[in-house]
XYZ file of C-alpha atoms in Angstrom:
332
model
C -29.504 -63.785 -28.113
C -27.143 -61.178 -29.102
C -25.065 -61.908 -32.461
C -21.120 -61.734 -32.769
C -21.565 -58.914 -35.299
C -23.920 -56.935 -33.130
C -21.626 -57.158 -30.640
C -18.779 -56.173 -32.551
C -20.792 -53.443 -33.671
C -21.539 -52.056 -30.244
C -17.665 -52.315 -29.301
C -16.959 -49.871 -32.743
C -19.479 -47.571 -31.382
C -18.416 -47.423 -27.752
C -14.589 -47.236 -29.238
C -15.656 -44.557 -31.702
C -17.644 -42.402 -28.413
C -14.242 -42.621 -26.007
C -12.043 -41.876 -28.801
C -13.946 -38.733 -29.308
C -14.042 -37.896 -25.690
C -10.505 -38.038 -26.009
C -10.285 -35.744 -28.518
C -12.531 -33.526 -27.046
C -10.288 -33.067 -23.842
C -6.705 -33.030 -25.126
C -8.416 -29.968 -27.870
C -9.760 -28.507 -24.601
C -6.519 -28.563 -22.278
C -4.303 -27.089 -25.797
C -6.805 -24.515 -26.167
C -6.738 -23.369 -22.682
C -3.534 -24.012 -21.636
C -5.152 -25.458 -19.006
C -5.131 -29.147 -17.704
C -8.122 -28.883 -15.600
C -10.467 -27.192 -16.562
C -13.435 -28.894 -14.689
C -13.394 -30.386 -11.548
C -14.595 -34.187 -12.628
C -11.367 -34.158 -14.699
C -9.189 -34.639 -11.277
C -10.944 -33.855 -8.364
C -8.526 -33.524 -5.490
C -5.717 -32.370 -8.046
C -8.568 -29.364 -8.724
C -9.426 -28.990 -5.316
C -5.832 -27.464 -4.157
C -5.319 -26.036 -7.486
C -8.012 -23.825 -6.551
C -6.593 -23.451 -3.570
C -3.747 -22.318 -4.480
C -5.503 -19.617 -6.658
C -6.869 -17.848 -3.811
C -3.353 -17.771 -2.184
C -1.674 -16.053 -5.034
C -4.789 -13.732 -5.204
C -4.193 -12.633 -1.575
C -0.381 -12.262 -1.855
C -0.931 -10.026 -4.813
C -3.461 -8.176 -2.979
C -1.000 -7.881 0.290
C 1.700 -7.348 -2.247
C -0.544 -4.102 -3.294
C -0.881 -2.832 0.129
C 2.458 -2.888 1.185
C 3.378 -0.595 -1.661
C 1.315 1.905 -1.049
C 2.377 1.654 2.847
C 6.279 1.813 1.631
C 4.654 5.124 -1.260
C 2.952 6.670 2.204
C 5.836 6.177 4.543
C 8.355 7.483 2.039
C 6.588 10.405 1.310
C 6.528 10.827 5.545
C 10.374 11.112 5.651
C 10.932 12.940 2.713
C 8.593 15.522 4.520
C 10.249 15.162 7.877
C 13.674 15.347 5.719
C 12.116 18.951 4.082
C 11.439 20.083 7.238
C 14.518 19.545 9.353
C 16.413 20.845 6.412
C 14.462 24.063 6.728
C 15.502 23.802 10.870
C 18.635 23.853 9.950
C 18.798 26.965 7.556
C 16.527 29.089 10.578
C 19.425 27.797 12.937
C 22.522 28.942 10.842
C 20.389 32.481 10.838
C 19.445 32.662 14.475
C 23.547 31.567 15.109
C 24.164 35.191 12.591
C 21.576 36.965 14.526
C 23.700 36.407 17.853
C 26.617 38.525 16.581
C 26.977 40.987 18.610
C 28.015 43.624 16.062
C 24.652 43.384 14.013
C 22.613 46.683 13.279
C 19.264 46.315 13.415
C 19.086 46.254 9.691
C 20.552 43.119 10.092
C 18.693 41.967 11.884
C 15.775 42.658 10.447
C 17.070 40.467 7.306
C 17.485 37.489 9.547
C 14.121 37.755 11.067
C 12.347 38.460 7.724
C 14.444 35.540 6.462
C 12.995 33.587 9.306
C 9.353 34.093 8.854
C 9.429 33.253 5.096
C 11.461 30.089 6.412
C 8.465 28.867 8.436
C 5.911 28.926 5.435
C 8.348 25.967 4.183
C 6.819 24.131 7.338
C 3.409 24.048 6.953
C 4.036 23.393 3.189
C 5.805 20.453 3.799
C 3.339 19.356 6.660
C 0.188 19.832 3.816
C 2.216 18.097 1.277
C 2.826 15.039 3.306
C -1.004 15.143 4.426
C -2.793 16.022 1.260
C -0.710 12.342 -0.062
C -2.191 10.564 2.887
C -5.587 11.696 2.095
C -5.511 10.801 -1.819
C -4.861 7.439 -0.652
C -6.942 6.869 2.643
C -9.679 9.700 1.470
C -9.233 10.850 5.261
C -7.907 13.938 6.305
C -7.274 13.125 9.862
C -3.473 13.035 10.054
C -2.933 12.394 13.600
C -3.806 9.025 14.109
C -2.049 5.598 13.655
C -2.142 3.820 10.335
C -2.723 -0.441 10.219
C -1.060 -1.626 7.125
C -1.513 -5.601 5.752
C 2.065 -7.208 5.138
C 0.667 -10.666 5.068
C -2.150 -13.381 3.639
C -3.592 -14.372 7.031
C -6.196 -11.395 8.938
C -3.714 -11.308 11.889
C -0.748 -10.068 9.887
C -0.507 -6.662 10.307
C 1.740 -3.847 11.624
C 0.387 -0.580 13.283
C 2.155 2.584 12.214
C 2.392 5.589 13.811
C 2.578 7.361 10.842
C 2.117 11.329 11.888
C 5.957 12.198 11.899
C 4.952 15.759 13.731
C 2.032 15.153 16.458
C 3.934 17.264 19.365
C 7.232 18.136 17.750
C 6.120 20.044 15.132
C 2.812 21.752 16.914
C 5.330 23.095 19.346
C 7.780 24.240 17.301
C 5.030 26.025 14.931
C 3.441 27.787 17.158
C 6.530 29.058 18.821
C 7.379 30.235 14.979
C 4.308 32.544 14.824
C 2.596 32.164 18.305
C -0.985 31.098 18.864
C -2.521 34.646 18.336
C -1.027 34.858 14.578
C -1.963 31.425 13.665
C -5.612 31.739 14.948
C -6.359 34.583 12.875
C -4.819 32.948 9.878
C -7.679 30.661 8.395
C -5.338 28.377 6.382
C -2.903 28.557 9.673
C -6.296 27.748 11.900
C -7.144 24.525 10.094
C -2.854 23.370 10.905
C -4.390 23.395 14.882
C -7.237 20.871 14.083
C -4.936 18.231 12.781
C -3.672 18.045 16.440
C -7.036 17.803 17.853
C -7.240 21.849 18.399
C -10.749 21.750 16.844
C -12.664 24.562 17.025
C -9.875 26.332 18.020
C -10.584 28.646 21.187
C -9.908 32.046 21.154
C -6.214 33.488 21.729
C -7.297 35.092 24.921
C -9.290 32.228 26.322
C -8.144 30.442 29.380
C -6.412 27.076 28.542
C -8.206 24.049 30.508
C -5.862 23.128 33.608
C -5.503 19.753 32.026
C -3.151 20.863 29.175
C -1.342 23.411 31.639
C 2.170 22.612 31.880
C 5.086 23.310 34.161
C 5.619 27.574 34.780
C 2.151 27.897 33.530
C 0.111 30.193 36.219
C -3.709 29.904 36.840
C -5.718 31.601 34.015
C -3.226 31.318 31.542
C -4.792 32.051 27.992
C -3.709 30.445 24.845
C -1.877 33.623 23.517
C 0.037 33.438 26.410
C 0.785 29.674 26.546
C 2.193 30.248 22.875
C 3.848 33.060 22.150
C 5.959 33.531 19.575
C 9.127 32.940 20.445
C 10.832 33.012 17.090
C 11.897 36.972 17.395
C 15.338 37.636 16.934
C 15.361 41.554 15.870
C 15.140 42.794 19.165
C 18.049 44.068 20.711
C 16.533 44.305 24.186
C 14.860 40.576 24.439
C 18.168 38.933 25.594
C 16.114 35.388 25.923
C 15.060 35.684 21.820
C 18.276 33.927 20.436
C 18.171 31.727 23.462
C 14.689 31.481 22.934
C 14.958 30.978 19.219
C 18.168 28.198 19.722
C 15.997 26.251 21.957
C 13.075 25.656 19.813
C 14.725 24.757 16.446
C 16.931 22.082 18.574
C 14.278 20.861 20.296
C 12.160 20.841 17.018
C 14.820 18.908 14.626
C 15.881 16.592 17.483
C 12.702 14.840 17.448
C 11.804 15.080 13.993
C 15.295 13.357 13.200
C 14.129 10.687 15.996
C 10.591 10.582 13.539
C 12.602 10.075 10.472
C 14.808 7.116 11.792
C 11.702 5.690 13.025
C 9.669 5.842 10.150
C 13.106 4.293 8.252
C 12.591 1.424 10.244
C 8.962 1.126 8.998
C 10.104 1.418 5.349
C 13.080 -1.223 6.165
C 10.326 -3.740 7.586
C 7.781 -2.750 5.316
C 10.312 -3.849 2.136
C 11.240 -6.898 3.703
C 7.196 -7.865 4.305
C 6.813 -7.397 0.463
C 9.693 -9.207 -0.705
C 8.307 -12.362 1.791
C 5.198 -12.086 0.239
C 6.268 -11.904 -3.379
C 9.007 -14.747 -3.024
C 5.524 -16.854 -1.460
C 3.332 -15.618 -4.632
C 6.021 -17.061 -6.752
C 6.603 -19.929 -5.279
C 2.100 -20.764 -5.164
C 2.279 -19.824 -8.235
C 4.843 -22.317 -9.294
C 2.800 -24.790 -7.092
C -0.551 -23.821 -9.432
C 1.285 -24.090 -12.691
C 2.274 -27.469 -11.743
C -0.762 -28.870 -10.841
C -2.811 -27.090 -13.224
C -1.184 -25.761 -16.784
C -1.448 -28.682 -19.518
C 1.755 -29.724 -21.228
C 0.992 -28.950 -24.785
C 3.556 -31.488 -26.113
C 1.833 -34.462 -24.507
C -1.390 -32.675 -24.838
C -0.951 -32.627 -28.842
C 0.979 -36.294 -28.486
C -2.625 -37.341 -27.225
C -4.973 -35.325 -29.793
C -2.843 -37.071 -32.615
C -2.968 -40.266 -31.243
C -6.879 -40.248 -29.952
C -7.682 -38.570 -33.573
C -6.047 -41.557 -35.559
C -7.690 -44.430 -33.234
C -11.415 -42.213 -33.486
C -10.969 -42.912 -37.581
C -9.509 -45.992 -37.244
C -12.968 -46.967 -35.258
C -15.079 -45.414 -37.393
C -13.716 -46.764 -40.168
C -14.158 -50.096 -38.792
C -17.792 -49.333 -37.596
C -18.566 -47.820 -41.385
C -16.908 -51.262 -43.040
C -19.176 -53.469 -40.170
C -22.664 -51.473 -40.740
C -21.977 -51.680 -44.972
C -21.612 -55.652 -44.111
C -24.341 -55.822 -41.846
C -26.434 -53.552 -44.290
C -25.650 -56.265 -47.608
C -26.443 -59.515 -45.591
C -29.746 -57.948 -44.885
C -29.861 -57.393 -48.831
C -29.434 -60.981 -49.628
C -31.768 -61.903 -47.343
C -34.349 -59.503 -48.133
C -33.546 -61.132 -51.663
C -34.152 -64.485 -50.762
């Protein structure tokens, strides 16, 4: 049969043991901030903390993507913007060329002008691709680009990032005609970014698939593409009409490009603000559920701290008690 001071004592010692744990985990939640830090503390309170960890981890990672998409886009128009820029200084010479009162000194200036214009093009074409590829490692530039803008797999947009599939392969190689750019090996590799991959020979015969309308029969690739960019001769009457043609045609659709890809920049902003106004507001969610409030937290240490040596104090006072009734009756 169990004694009143044995179990007195026992109550001390259990006291003592929670006051400890108490201790134990208010130290814990100060020292990490933290309010649950394992998942027997509060299991369903855990359980969507968690939860709401791997959100915020996803938005940030989305949140990531969609600025490099915005950096890549960006660096499309200001390209596009180089180039039709450059369009319009060839067109304010080829408009000077079609004075009449010119000497052929003159125009010789214009058309040397010209053809130190174009390298501007395929600089500004590199530049744009050379970006893409330090941030996709891929150097295949005509092809559409699938960016994340949200946390779920479905949220995506599709890009059609290439700002100069057609436009600018035309206008090109009317500026130095398929013969020139063939024989050119840093021109050469400008043709395989649109799929012209080993490039055929100037005077090969261009399959009848890619033949277009006034094209005859036969008709080589030299032929197909001249140059049409030749405004120093006096007896080609078609050059400056020639010459008009292509850089309108050319800046026309690579202003359409650039308001398109503007679009893609607007929607591409407004996809990362979304997704950073939803990793602040999980994040609020998180903090709520899961940082410790380190006023109550200490409140608690204090409070467990003085009840722990209040215990023990107790359970030291009942042992020396217990400890000098044994004495006596060891004495008797």
């Amino acid at each position: 049969m169990l004694s009143l001071s044995t179990i007195q004592h026992s109550t001390l010692a259990t006291r003592v043991s929670t006051y400890q744990k108490q201790v134990n985990e208010a130290s814990d939640r100060i020292s990490t901030g933290s309010k649950l830090n394992t998942s027997w503390e509060a299991p369903a309170a855990f359980s969507v903390a968690e939860t709401y960890r791997t959100q915020v981890e996803a938005a940030r990672s989305v949140s990531s993507s969609l600025q490099d998409a915005i950096n890549i886009v960006r660096i499309g128009e200001d390209g596009i913007r180089s180039i039709v820029e450059v369009t319009q200084s060839m067109r304010d010479l080829v408009m000077q060329a079609a004075n009449g009162t010119n000497t052929q000194d003159n125009l010789d200036f214009y058309q040397t002008s010209l053809d130190t214009l174009r390298g501007l093009i395929i600089q500004s074409y590199t530049t744009a691709k050379d970006f893409r590829v330090s941030f996709e490692g891929n150097n295949e530039y005509d092809r559409k680009l699938t960016f994340m803008v949200g946390t779920n797999p479905g949220d995506t947009m599709e890009v059609d990032y290439n700002p100069l599939r057609l436009a600018l392969r035309d206008f090109v190689l009317g500026l130095y005609g398929y013969r020139e750019i063939h024989d050119n090996p840093d021109l050469e590799l400008f043709l395989g970014a649109f799929g012209i991959y080993p490039a055929p020979k100037p005077d090969d015969p261009v399959p009848p698939l890619l033949y277009g309308p006034g094209d005859t029969p036969g008709i080589t690739w030299a032929e197909k593409y001249p140059k049409k960019m030749v405004i120093n001769d006096p007896t080609n009457l078609t050059g400056i009409q020639d010459a008009f043609s292509l850089v309108d045609t050319a800046k026309e659709a690579l202003l359409r490009q650039e308001t398109y890809l503007g679009t893609i920049s607007q929607r591409l902003e407004i996809h990362l603000s979304v997704v950073q106004k939803f990793e602040v507001s999980i994040s609020q969610a998180e903090s709520t559920l899961r940082d410790a409030d380190l006023a109550v937290e200490s409140t608690k240490l204090t409070k467990s701290q003085v009840l722990q040596q209040a215990s023990q104090a107790m359970l030291i006072q009942a042992n020396n008690r217990l400890a000098q009734v044994l004495e006596l009756i060891r004495g008797n």
